[in-house]
Amino acid sequence: MRIRFMLLFLLLPFNLGAGHEGIAVAIDLCSLDSLAFDTAIIRLEASLEVTPEFSLSMPLTLTAERYRGGVQSWETGLFLQYHPLSWDAFLSLSLMQVALLANHPYEEEPQVLFLNEMAIGWQFQIPPSLIVKPSVVIKDPNRVLTEEYEELQSLFTRFPMVRFALLVGWTFPVPSSKDSGQ
């Protein structure tokens, strides 16, 4: 946990007015395979490029059984995406990630679970502003939160610990504070 806070602390000095930053919003097209299964997994993501090497992302994932009154898991968090040497390849690590379980069959109140995941992928930017990010998402890569993930796997008919994601979306430039002063 200390390492995560240290990484976040190290990112704070980066200047957000550097001129290369942008905001991206995307949806996971692999969510379409939920039409064929009893468990729907839908993922949206918003990200902010801080520097050419680092960006912060905030995904929102809904995992839900498709029958009425089924279990739902709403996941969100703050992720650090590292693009080594400003390449298009990236490594994404969760700095903090939580899930809210609703309609739990054995609990009356919603439960909060702390989670962890990482992703390895590649980012394609198609002019003018389309973004495509294929990646492999690995849940609990260091096997620290086994109880939480075992509970999630027991509640859903399909809860993959490793899955392919294909995020497709748009990027928007962030106006620089330097531009407004001119």
GROMACS .gro file of C-alpha atoms in nm:
model
  182
    1MET     CA    1   0.000   0.000   0.000
    2ARG     CA    2   0.289   0.236   0.075
    3ILE     CA    3   0.428   0.180  -0.273
    4ARG     CA    4   0.099   0.290  -0.428
    5PHE     CA    5   0.091   0.611  -0.227
    6MET     CA    6   0.454   0.676  -0.314
    7LEU     CA    7   0.379   0.635  -0.686
    8LEU     CA    8   0.085   0.873  -0.656
    9PHE     CA    9   0.299   1.121  -0.466
   10LEU     CA   10   0.568   1.105  -0.735
   11LEU     CA   11   0.310   1.187  -1.004
   12LEU     CA   12   0.184   1.502  -0.833
   13PRO     CA   13   0.472   1.731  -0.942
   14PHE     CA   14   0.405   1.672  -1.313
   15ASN     CA   15   0.283   1.985  -1.482
   16LEU     CA   16  -0.068   1.939  -1.622
   17GLY     CA   17  -0.007   2.231  -1.861
   18ALA     CA   18   0.272   2.053  -2.049
   19GLY     CA   19   0.083   2.067  -2.379
   20HIS     CA   20   0.067   1.692  -2.452
   21GLU     CA   21  -0.215   1.592  -2.224
   22GLY     CA   22  -0.566   1.487  -2.313
   23ILE     CA   23  -0.874   1.320  -2.177
   24ALA     CA   24  -0.998   0.994  -2.326
   25VAL     CA   25  -1.327   0.809  -2.277
   26ALA     CA   26  -1.373   0.455  -2.399
   27ILE     CA   27  -1.600   0.150  -2.381
   28ASP     CA   28  -1.485  -0.212  -2.381
   29LEU     CA   29  -1.614  -0.377  -2.699
   30CYS     CA   30  -1.545  -0.718  -2.545
   31SER     CA   31  -1.851  -0.643  -2.331
   32LEU     CA   32  -2.057  -0.749  -2.633
   33ASP     CA   33  -1.977  -1.113  -2.553
   34SER     CA   34  -2.207  -1.068  -2.252
   35LEU     CA   35  -2.499  -1.121  -2.487
   36ALA     CA   36  -2.406  -1.490  -2.505
   37PHE     CA   37  -2.354  -1.551  -2.131
   38ASP     CA   38  -2.561  -1.531  -1.812
   39THR     CA   39  -2.315  -1.281  -1.662
   40ALA     CA   40  -2.280  -0.938  -1.821
   41ILE     CA   41  -1.948  -0.757  -1.786
   42ILE     CA   42  -1.959  -0.395  -1.904
   43ARG     CA   43  -1.659  -0.163  -1.872
   44LEU     CA   44  -1.624   0.210  -1.936
   45GLU     CA   45  -1.306   0.407  -1.881
   46ALA     CA   46  -1.200   0.770  -1.856
   47SER     CA   47  -0.832   0.859  -1.855
   48LEU     CA   48  -0.616   1.168  -1.827
   49GLU     CA   49  -0.275   1.180  -1.992
   50VAL     CA   50  -0.045   1.353  -1.744
   51THR     CA   51   0.279   1.318  -1.942
   52PRO     CA   52   0.372   1.116  -2.252
   53GLU     CA   53   0.480   0.832  -2.018
   54PHE     CA   54   0.209   0.844  -1.749
   55SER     CA   55  -0.166   0.865  -1.745
   56LEU     CA   56  -0.432   0.812  -1.482
   57SER     CA   57  -0.746   0.619  -1.561
   58MET     CA   58  -1.072   0.559  -1.381
   59PRO     CA   59  -1.266   0.259  -1.510
   60LEU     CA   60  -1.621   0.173  -1.414
   61THR     CA   61  -1.708  -0.195  -1.448
   62LEU     CA   62  -2.048  -0.353  -1.396
   63THR     CA   63  -2.059  -0.729  -1.352
   64ALA     CA   64  -2.417  -0.853  -1.318
   65GLU     CA   65  -2.620  -1.168  -1.348
   66ARG     CA   66  -2.874  -1.115  -1.626
   67TYR     CA   67  -3.180  -1.244  -1.441
   68ARG     CA   68  -3.403  -1.006  -1.247
   69GLY     CA   69  -3.272  -0.936  -0.897
   70GLY     CA   70  -2.934  -1.092  -0.976
   71VAL     CA   71  -2.610  -1.005  -0.802
   72GLN     CA   72  -2.434  -0.690  -0.921
   73SER     CA   73  -2.077  -0.575  -0.870
   74TRP     CA   74  -1.992  -0.211  -0.943
   75GLU     CA   75  -1.613  -0.168  -0.961
   76THR     CA   76  -1.416   0.153  -0.987
   77GLY     CA   77  -1.075   0.277  -0.893
   78LEU     CA   78  -0.775   0.486  -0.984
   79PHE     CA   79  -0.520   0.328  -1.217
   80LEU     CA   80  -0.172   0.435  -1.322
   81GLN     CA   81  -0.085   0.363  -1.684
   82TYR     CA   82   0.284   0.363  -1.764
   83HIS     CA   83   0.403   0.392  -2.125
   84PRO     CA   84   0.777   0.311  -2.108
   85LEU     CA   85   0.986   0.553  -2.314
   86SER     CA   86   0.658   0.707  -2.440
   87TRP     CA   87   0.586   0.394  -2.644
   88ASP     CA   88   0.235   0.286  -2.729
   89ALA     CA   89   0.273  -0.026  -2.512
   90PHE     CA   90   0.149   0.023  -2.157
   91LEU     CA   91   0.129  -0.136  -1.815
   92SER     CA   92  -0.172  -0.040  -1.604
   93LEU     CA   93  -0.173  -0.089  -1.226
   94SER     CA   94  -0.453  -0.019  -0.982
   95LEU     CA   95  -0.353   0.237  -0.721
   96MET     CA   96  -0.685   0.182  -0.549
   97GLN     CA   97  -0.983  -0.027  -0.654
   98VAL     CA   98  -1.312  -0.103  -0.482
   99ALA     CA   99  -1.625  -0.300  -0.566
  100LEU     CA  100  -1.974  -0.250  -0.431
  101LEU     CA  101  -2.179  -0.571  -0.425
  102ALA     CA  102  -2.554  -0.524  -0.457
  103ASN     CA  103  -2.831  -0.787  -0.436
  104HIS     CA  104  -2.601  -1.022  -0.248
  105PRO     CA  105  -2.793  -1.345  -0.180
  106TYR     CA  106  -2.655  -1.386   0.177
  107GLU     CA  107  -2.618  -1.024   0.291
  108GLU     CA  108  -2.890  -0.764   0.334
  109GLU     CA  109  -2.665  -0.459   0.307
  110PRO     CA  110  -2.437  -0.385   0.010
  111GLN     CA  111  -2.080  -0.503   0.065
  112VAL     CA  112  -1.761  -0.317  -0.021
  113LEU     CA  113  -1.462  -0.520  -0.140
  114PHE     CA  114  -1.111  -0.394  -0.203
  115LEU     CA  115  -0.963  -0.532  -0.523
  116ASN     CA  116  -0.646  -0.524  -0.731
  117GLU     CA  117  -0.575  -0.570  -1.101
  118MET     CA  118  -0.324  -0.494  -1.371
  119ALA     CA  119  -0.335  -0.481  -1.749
  120ILE     CA  120  -0.079  -0.506  -2.027
  121GLY     CA  121  -0.171  -0.362  -2.363
  122TRP     CA  122  -0.108  -0.143  -2.662
  123GLN     CA  123  -0.259   0.193  -2.748
  124PHE     CA  124  -0.341   0.293  -3.106
  125GLN     CA  125  -0.439   0.650  -3.182
  126ILE     CA  126  -0.617   0.700  -3.513
  127PRO     CA  127  -0.635   1.064  -3.627
  128PRO     CA  128  -0.806   1.283  -3.550
  129SER     CA  129  -0.921   1.153  -3.211
  130LEU     CA  130  -1.012   0.781  -3.214
  131ILE     CA  131  -0.833   0.559  -2.963
  132VAL     CA  132  -0.812   0.177  -2.960
  133LYS     CA  133  -0.655  -0.008  -2.665
  134PRO     CA  134  -0.637  -0.389  -2.678
  135SER     CA  135  -0.514  -0.531  -2.348
  136VAL     CA  136  -0.505  -0.834  -2.121
  137VAL     CA  137  -0.654  -0.767  -1.776
  138ILE     CA  138  -0.527  -0.978  -1.486
  139LYS     CA  139  -0.721  -0.964  -1.161
  140ASP     CA  140  -0.529  -1.006  -0.834
  141PRO     CA  141  -0.190  -1.058  -1.004
  142ASN     CA  142  -0.003  -1.099  -0.675
  143ARG     CA  143  -0.265  -1.331  -0.516
  144VAL     CA  144  -0.312  -1.116  -0.204
  145LEU     CA  145  -0.691  -1.077  -0.219
  146THR     CA  146  -0.786  -1.442  -0.275
  147GLU     CA  147  -1.088  -1.436  -0.038
  148GLU     CA  148  -1.247  -1.139  -0.214
  149TYR     CA  149  -1.203  -1.291  -0.558
  150GLU     CA  150  -1.322  -1.634  -0.445
  151GLU     CA  151  -1.640  -1.468  -0.318
  152LEU     CA  152  -1.690  -1.291  -0.651
  153GLN     CA  153  -1.631  -1.614  -0.843
  154SER     CA  154  -1.886  -1.795  -0.627
  155LEU     CA  155  -2.152  -1.526  -0.683
  156PHE     CA  156  -2.127  -1.504  -1.064
  157THR     CA  157  -2.162  -1.783  -1.317
  158ARG     CA  158  -1.875  -1.624  -1.515
  159PHE     CA  159  -1.605  -1.418  -1.345
  160PRO     CA  160  -1.276  -1.451  -1.538
  161MET     CA  161  -0.954  -1.371  -1.354
  162VAL     CA  162  -0.779  -1.306  -1.686
  163ARG     CA  163  -0.968  -1.150  -1.974
  164PHE     CA  164  -0.907  -0.970  -2.301
  165ALA     CA  165  -1.032  -0.610  -2.328
  166LEU     CA  166  -1.071  -0.393  -2.637
  167LEU     CA  167  -1.133  -0.033  -2.533
  168VAL     CA  168  -1.249   0.196  -2.813
  169GLY     CA  169  -1.320   0.564  -2.762
  170TRP     CA  170  -1.229   0.925  -2.823
  171THR     CA  171  -0.964   1.163  -2.697
  172PHE     CA  172  -1.017   1.528  -2.623
  173PRO     CA  173  -0.738   1.784  -2.577
  174VAL     CA  174  -0.721   1.957  -2.241
  175PRO     CA  175  -0.692   2.335  -2.277
  176SER     CA  176  -0.359   2.448  -2.139
  177SER     CA  177  -0.343   2.728  -1.884
  178LYS     CA  178  -0.053   2.866  -2.092
  179ASP     CA  179  -0.287   2.909  -2.393
  180SER     CA  180  -0.544   3.110  -2.198
  181GLY     CA  181  -0.288   3.374  -2.095
  182GLN     CA  182  -0.188   3.461  -2.452
   0.00000   0.00000   0.00000
